[in-house]
Amino acid sequence: MDIQRPTTERTDRTPEAFRQYLVNNLYYARGANVQSASAYDVYMALSRTVRNHLVDRFRKTVDMRYAVNPRFVYYLSAEYLLGRQLPQNLLYTETEELAKQALAASQFPLEELIAQDEEPGLGNGGLGRLAACFLDSLATLDIPAIGYGIRYEYGIFRQEFEDGYQVEQPDDWLRLNFPWEFAQPDDMIPVGFGGHTSHYKDERGKLHVTWHPAEEVMGEPHHLLVPGYGTTTVNFLRLWRARATHEFDFRLFDIGDYASAVDRKVHSENISKVLYPNDNTPQGRELRLRQQYFFVTCSLRDIIKRHLRTGNPITNLADKAVIQLNDTHPVVAIPELMRLLLDEYNLGWHAAWELTRRVFAYTCHTLMPEALEKWPLSLFERLLPRHVEIIYEINKRFLGEVNARFPNDYARVSRMSLLEDGHDRQVRMAHLAVVGSFSVNGVAELHSELLKERVFHDFYELWPEKFNNKTNGVTPRRFIQLANPRLSKLITARIGQGWLRDLEQLSKLEAHCADPDFRQAWRLVKAANKAELAELIETRTGIVVDPNSMYDVMVKRLHEYKRQLMKALHIITLYNRLSDDPALDIVPRTFIFGAKAAPGYYMAKLIIKLINAVGEVVNNDPAVAGRLKVVFLPNFNVTLAETIYPAVDLSEQISLAGKEASGTGNMKMALNGALTIGTLDGANVEIRERVGAENFFLFGMTVEEVFALREKGYNPREFYEANEDLKRVIDQISSGIFSDGDPTLFEPIVRSLLDRDEFMVLADYEAYVACQAEVDEAFRDTAGWTEKSILNAARCGFFSSDRAMRQYAEDIWKVKPLPVR
């Protein structure tokens, strides 16, 4: 059959043609007309017009890859924080000016249409944003890659505040048509749960196992195009939506049982409703495991289908595919691939296991025990009975290997087992990931060393060659070019545009660091960005802030180890000092927070309430007016971050040493000229090494000191009693000063700090407050601060996701770029 290629008539690059395509899409795709079209109508027409440019490149990309049959990277992640698609796709297709010209005669400026663009609710924090940065860089580097995830209908949640408390509302990002996705309901994949297995041996004695699921749902694929910058390549992200096999029971409906008539539909589609359902209940834990299995089996079946479609045999899957597991959420893919190879493709155990271990690579993104997922074995047995059989067999053979290497070391065998014994036996997913992968990497130098020395030490002694480091990075296209166009324009005027694809070129800015004109221009950019953020703060919160004050910013996921609580203690300390001495000379500060707490994380939500309560007192006290302001912006996401990062003066990266894997907010703010105050934790260590110790505000214990203090026996009350400022602050929280006289409201926080203080807030408090005094002095020196700001940006070119992906490709995946001609 002669396949006819589509014409390029929708992608001519003249203002007249672009305007005509936009009008055509308005009429033929939206069914609207020019005279009465709404802003949303025009937005949809514009999005489709821009998307056509991507589709044309995507077609060329697909043609090239079918012809060459290259090795592919398949990236499995539970999260993708993509951000708005329209501004990025305008940039990557070089159609922004065409769009502006096409809209010039209309009543809808481009900025108004961009405001219509919904940010996909597919992630929560740094893990999801990192995955999005990596997909961007993979396409920019021309690396054949596909991302896989879940199409969450309501995201994690939309955050609101009521009386200072976090309230979760559905993030209904799909309430209107999402123009950037392609649904493929004709390509659904069946997914089984529960049931039982049957075993038999054929005439040659080969064991065959069949899984008979008790229930089935369908995975419906939707894909989003992921273009590279400055290249023709367009990869894609494939997201799975859960659908019922039978959506409607007419018999039940006919007898009036209307709710039961759609029960199966509701039960099935709950799988892809929200990201990270609250797992404080047995139902929540079950739903999470259902999500993870649903996502990986759909993805693996799709990967295998693509592999076979190009004429490859199943036995060379590892030669043509590498599957990167982004943290432990997709690790059930390891026994699932074994099941597919054993039961559906009839490979023997040895061949299937060797293939599996050559396909998977694992990135660990945490040092927190609760994030190294464990699942009750009883839940696994009920939901995934065949997978439990496979995990038992993997574990038996693996422990045999451990015994052979370390004879009679029963404690080691117990520590390394994939199954944790106890009254409720658990499947250790991180252990399964290490055993079933050929590569295990951390995401910052310190993090990777701690994985080897502590978290996976036994595994490192068994397989040292598996372990490596790949420090995280961020895309400069999203977080400088799009987020900070003023700075981007200034940088390009001095060093050219090459930095957008080679971020190390930012080092050329050092040559301009002493130039008074450049310094002044740099300050003006920061001032304009701060004024823009001040307007947004007033619009969203009603709080008026001074753009000339220091913007002291802490925006990240709310977790106790990140120590937003220590920041709150510092604010109260400054408030007390000003209350005691109104004439005290301090640098005016605006403290800006942004963070979501997991719905079931009680302490994190109480810390949000405390920060808002402190802000309520501080912001309404005339004695500190103009010198201290506290702002907690609700619903922190990529779109909000793009306004915050360019305006930051001081970046708060104050986690307890040894707890943060990497962090990427630290990189984004430094690249936008912020100075960091932080501990030697995560990627802070490498940022400080690169920008210079004199351009980084360091405080707090080292990892070694943290472990030593814990082993000695940490008593937080000793620090409380020894520091008058600290004691006063905690006593104020306890007395009800920040809770309308109610001494019980924040009692759990006070009790946690004084009795346990797991993340050693009190131990680091004094050093933190002292370091903040150094920040004050440095900020008073405008010329010196500007120089430090420029050097932070100039010396952070290493922290590009392009560099990270290049290292993954060369060191782990062994894939090469395939430019599209």
Coordinates of C-alpha atoms in Angstrom, one line a residue, residues 352-646:
A352 CA 13.3 -13.7 31.5
W353 CA 15.3 -12.6 34.6
E354 CA 18.5 -11.7 32.6
L355 CA 16.4 -9.7 30.2
T356 CA 14.6 -7.9 33.0
R357 CA 17.8 -7.0 34.8
R358 CA 19.2 -5.6 31.6
V359 CA 16.2 -3.5 30.9
F360 CA 15.6 -1.6 34.1
A361 CA 17.5 1.2 35.7
Y362 CA 16.4 2.8 39.0
T363 CA 16.7 6.3 40.3
C364 CA 16.3 6.7 44.1
H365 CA 15.0 10.2 45.0
T366 CA 14.9 10.0 48.7
L367 CA 16.7 9.3 52.0
M368 CA 13.4 9.2 53.9
P369 CA 12.4 5.7 55.1
E370 CA 8.7 6.3 54.4
A371 CA 9.4 7.2 50.8
L372 CA 11.2 3.8 50.3
E373 CA 7.8 2.2 49.7
K374 CA 6.7 -1.0 51.4
W375 CA 3.4 -2.8 50.7
P376 CA 1.7 -5.2 53.0
L377 CA 2.2 -8.7 51.6
S378 CA -1.4 -9.5 52.3
L379 CA -2.5 -6.6 50.0
F380 CA -0.2 -7.9 47.3
E381 CA -1.6 -11.4 47.6
R382 CA -5.1 -10.1 47.2
L383 CA -4.6 -7.7 44.3
L384 CA -1.6 -9.3 42.5
P385 CA -1.4 -13.0 43.3
R386 CA 0.8 -13.9 40.4
H387 CA 3.3 -11.2 41.2
V388 CA 3.6 -12.4 44.8
E389 CA 4.7 -15.8 43.4
I390 CA 7.3 -14.1 41.2
I391 CA 8.6 -12.0 44.0
Y392 CA 9.0 -15.1 46.2
E393 CA 11.0 -16.7 43.5
I394 CA 13.1 -13.6 42.9
N395 CA 13.8 -13.4 46.6
K396 CA 14.7 -17.1 47.0
R397 CA 17.2 -16.9 44.2
F398 CA 18.6 -13.6 45.3
L399 CA 19.1 -14.7 48.9
G400 CA 20.8 -17.7 47.6
E401 CA 23.3 -15.4 45.9
V402 CA 23.7 -13.4 49.1
N403 CA 24.3 -16.6 51.1
A404 CA 26.9 -17.7 48.6
R405 CA 28.8 -14.4 48.9
F406 CA 28.4 -13.9 52.6
P407 CA 28.1 -17.4 54.2
N408 CA 26.2 -17.7 57.5
D409 CA 25.6 -13.9 57.7
Y410 CA 21.9 -14.3 58.7
A411 CA 21.5 -10.7 59.8
R412 CA 22.6 -9.5 56.4
V413 CA 20.2 -11.9 54.7
S414 CA 17.4 -10.6 56.8
R415 CA 18.3 -7.0 56.0
M416 CA 18.5 -7.6 52.3
S417 CA 15.4 -9.7 51.8
L418 CA 12.7 -8.4 49.6
L419 CA 10.3 -9.3 52.3
E420 CA 10.3 -7.7 55.7
D421 CA 9.2 -10.0 58.5
G422 CA 6.8 -9.0 61.3
H423 CA 3.2 -9.3 62.3
D424 CA 2.3 -7.7 58.9
R425 CA 4.9 -8.8 56.4
Q426 CA 5.9 -6.2 53.9
V427 CA 7.3 -6.1 50.3
R428 CA 10.3 -3.8 50.2
M429 CA 9.9 -2.0 46.9
A430 CA 13.3 -0.2 47.0
H431 CA 15.1 -3.6 47.6
L432 CA 13.2 -5.0 44.6
A433 CA 14.3 -2.0 42.5
V434 CA 18.0 -2.6 43.4
V435 CA 17.8 -6.3 42.8
G436 CA 16.0 -6.0 39.5
S437 CA 17.9 -3.1 37.9
F438 CA 21.3 -2.9 36.3
S439 CA 21.9 0.7 37.5
V440 CA 21.0 2.5 40.8
N441 CA 21.7 6.2 40.9
G442 CA 21.3 9.0 43.4
V443 CA 20.6 12.5 42.4
A444 CA 23.3 14.5 44.1
E445 CA 26.9 13.6 45.1
L446 CA 26.1 13.6 48.9
H447 CA 22.8 11.7 48.3
S448 CA 24.6 9.0 46.3
E449 CA 27.2 8.6 48.9
L450 CA 24.6 8.2 51.6
L451 CA 22.8 5.6 49.5
K452 CA 26.0 3.6 49.3
E453 CA 27.1 4.1 52.9
R454 CA 23.7 3.8 54.7
V455 CA 20.5 3.2 52.8
F456 CA 21.7 0.5 50.4
H457 CA 25.0 -0.4 52.0
D458 CA 24.6 -4.1 51.9
F459 CA 23.6 -4.0 48.3
Y460 CA 26.5 -1.7 47.5
E461 CA 28.9 -4.3 49.1
L462 CA 27.4 -7.0 46.9
W463 CA 27.2 -4.9 43.6
P464 CA 29.3 -1.8 43.8
E465 CA 29.3 -1.5 40.0
K466 CA 25.6 -0.8 40.0
F467 CA 25.8 2.4 42.0
N468 CA 26.4 5.9 40.5
N469 CA 25.5 9.5 40.8
K470 CA 23.6 11.7 38.4
T471 CA 23.1 15.2 39.9
N472 CA 19.8 16.7 39.0
G473 CA 19.3 19.7 36.8
V474 CA 16.6 22.0 35.4
T475 CA 15.7 23.3 32.0
P476 CA 16.8 26.8 31.3
R477 CA 14.1 27.2 28.7
R478 CA 11.3 27.0 31.3
F479 CA 12.9 28.5 34.3
I480 CA 14.9 31.4 32.7
Q481 CA 13.7 32.1 29.2
L482 CA 10.0 31.7 29.9
A483 CA 9.9 32.5 33.6
N484 CA 12.3 35.5 33.4
P485 CA 12.2 37.1 30.0
R486 CA 13.8 40.3 31.3
L487 CA 16.9 38.4 32.6
S488 CA 17.0 36.2 29.5
K489 CA 17.1 39.2 27.2
L490 CA 19.9 40.8 29.3
I491 CA 22.0 37.6 29.2
T492 CA 21.5 37.1 25.5
A493 CA 22.5 40.7 24.8
R494 CA 25.8 40.1 26.5
I495 CA 26.7 36.5 25.6
G496 CA 24.4 35.5 22.7
Q497 CA 21.7 32.8 22.6
G498 CA 23.9 29.7 22.9
W499 CA 23.3 29.4 26.6
L500 CA 19.8 28.1 26.1
R501 CA 21.2 24.8 24.7
D502 CA 24.5 25.0 26.6
L503 CA 24.0 26.4 30.0
E504 CA 27.7 26.3 30.9
Q505 CA 28.0 29.4 28.6
L506 CA 26.5 31.4 31.5
S507 CA 30.1 31.4 32.8
K508 CA 30.8 34.1 30.2
L509 CA 28.8 36.5 32.5
E510 CA 31.7 36.6 34.9
A511 CA 33.6 38.8 32.5
H512 CA 30.8 41.4 32.8
C513 CA 30.5 41.2 36.6
A514 CA 32.5 44.3 37.3
D515 CA 30.8 46.4 34.6
P516 CA 28.7 49.1 36.4
D517 CA 26.3 49.3 33.5
F518 CA 25.7 45.5 33.6
R519 CA 25.3 45.5 37.3
Q520 CA 22.7 48.3 37.1
A521 CA 20.8 46.5 34.4
W522 CA 20.9 43.3 36.5
R523 CA 19.4 45.2 39.5
L524 CA 16.7 46.8 37.3
V525 CA 15.7 43.3 36.1
K526 CA 15.4 42.0 39.7
A527 CA 13.5 45.1 40.7
A528 CA 11.0 44.8 37.9
N529 CA 10.5 41.1 38.7
K530 CA 10.0 41.9 42.4
A531 CA 7.4 44.6 41.5
E532 CA 5.5 42.0 39.4
L533 CA 5.5 39.5 42.2
A534 CA 4.2 42.2 44.6
E535 CA 1.3 42.8 42.3
L536 CA 0.5 39.1 42.2
I537 CA 0.7 38.9 46.0
E538 CA -1.7 41.7 46.5
T539 CA -4.1 40.3 43.9
R540 CA -4.2 36.8 45.4
T541 CA -3.9 37.6 49.1
G542 CA -4.7 41.3 49.6
I543 CA -1.3 41.8 51.3
V544 CA 0.7 44.8 50.2
V545 CA 4.4 44.2 50.2
D546 CA 7.4 46.4 49.6
P547 CA 9.4 45.5 46.5
N548 CA 12.4 47.2 48.0
S549 CA 12.4 44.8 50.9
M550 CA 14.5 41.6 50.8
Y551 CA 12.4 38.8 49.4
D552 CA 13.2 35.9 51.6
V553 CA 11.6 32.9 49.9
M554 CA 10.8 29.3 50.9
V555 CA 8.7 27.5 48.2
K556 CA 8.7 23.7 48.2
R557 CA 6.6 20.7 49.3
L558 CA 5.7 21.0 53.0
H559 CA 7.5 18.3 54.9
E560 CA 9.0 18.5 58.4
Y561 CA 12.5 17.5 57.1
K562 CA 12.5 20.6 54.9
R563 CA 12.1 22.7 58.1
Q564 CA 9.7 25.3 57.2
L565 CA 9.1 25.3 60.9
M566 CA 12.6 26.7 61.5
K567 CA 11.9 29.5 59.2
A568 CA 8.7 30.3 61.2
L569 CA 10.8 30.3 64.4
H570 CA 13.2 32.8 62.8
I571 CA 10.4 35.1 61.8
I572 CA 9.0 35.1 65.3
T573 CA 12.6 35.9 66.6
L574 CA 12.9 38.9 64.4
Y575 CA 9.4 40.0 65.4
N576 CA 10.3 39.8 69.1
R577 CA 13.5 41.8 68.6
L578 CA 11.5 44.6 66.8
S579 CA 8.8 44.5 69.5
D580 CA 11.5 44.9 72.2
D581 CA 13.3 47.6 70.3
P582 CA 11.3 49.4 67.7
A583 CA 14.4 51.5 66.7
L584 CA 16.3 48.3 65.9
D585 CA 18.0 48.7 62.5
I586 CA 17.2 45.6 60.4
V587 CA 16.9 45.0 56.7
P588 CA 13.1 45.0 55.8
R589 CA 12.1 41.5 54.8
T590 CA 9.1 40.0 53.0
F591 CA 8.9 36.3 53.8
I592 CA 7.2 34.4 51.0
F593 CA 6.1 30.8 51.4
G594 CA 4.5 28.4 49.0
A595 CA 3.8 24.7 49.8
K596 CA 1.3 22.0 49.7
A597 CA 1.0 19.4 52.5
A598 CA -0.2 15.9 51.7
P599 CA -3.9 15.7 52.7
G600 CA -3.2 13.0 55.4
Y601 CA 0.0 14.7 56.8
Y602 CA -1.4 16.3 60.0
M603 CA 1.7 17.9 61.3
A604 CA 2.6 19.5 57.9
K605 CA -0.9 21.0 57.7
L606 CA -0.6 22.3 61.3
I607 CA 2.7 24.0 60.3
I608 CA 0.9 25.7 57.5
K609 CA -1.6 27.0 60.0
L610 CA 1.2 28.2 62.3
I611 CA 2.9 30.1 59.5
N612 CA -0.4 31.8 58.5
A613 CA -1.1 32.6 62.1
V614 CA 2.3 34.2 62.6
G615 CA 1.7 36.2 59.4
E616 CA -1.7 37.3 60.7
V617 CA 0.0 38.7 63.9
V618 CA 3.0 40.2 62.2
N619 CA 1.2 41.8 59.3
N620 CA -1.3 43.5 61.5
D621 CA 1.1 44.9 64.1
P622 CA 1.9 48.6 63.3
A623 CA 5.1 48.4 65.3
V624 CA 6.7 46.3 62.5
A625 CA 4.9 47.8 59.5
G626 CA 7.2 48.3 56.6
R627 CA 9.9 46.0 58.1
L628 CA 8.4 42.5 58.3
K629 CA 5.7 40.9 56.1
V630 CA 4.7 37.3 55.9
V631 CA 3.0 35.9 52.8
F632 CA 1.8 32.3 52.2
L633 CA 0.7 32.1 48.5
P634 CA -1.8 29.3 48.1
N635 CA -1.7 26.6 45.4
F636 CA 2.0 26.7 44.6
N637 CA 2.6 25.2 41.1
V638 CA 4.8 25.7 38.1
T639 CA 2.8 28.7 36.9
L640 CA 3.2 30.5 40.2
A641 CA 6.8 29.4 40.5
E642 CA 7.6 31.1 37.2
T643 CA 6.7 34.5 38.8
I644 CA 8.3 33.8 42.2
Y645 CA 11.8 32.4 41.1
P646 CA 12.8 35.5 39.2

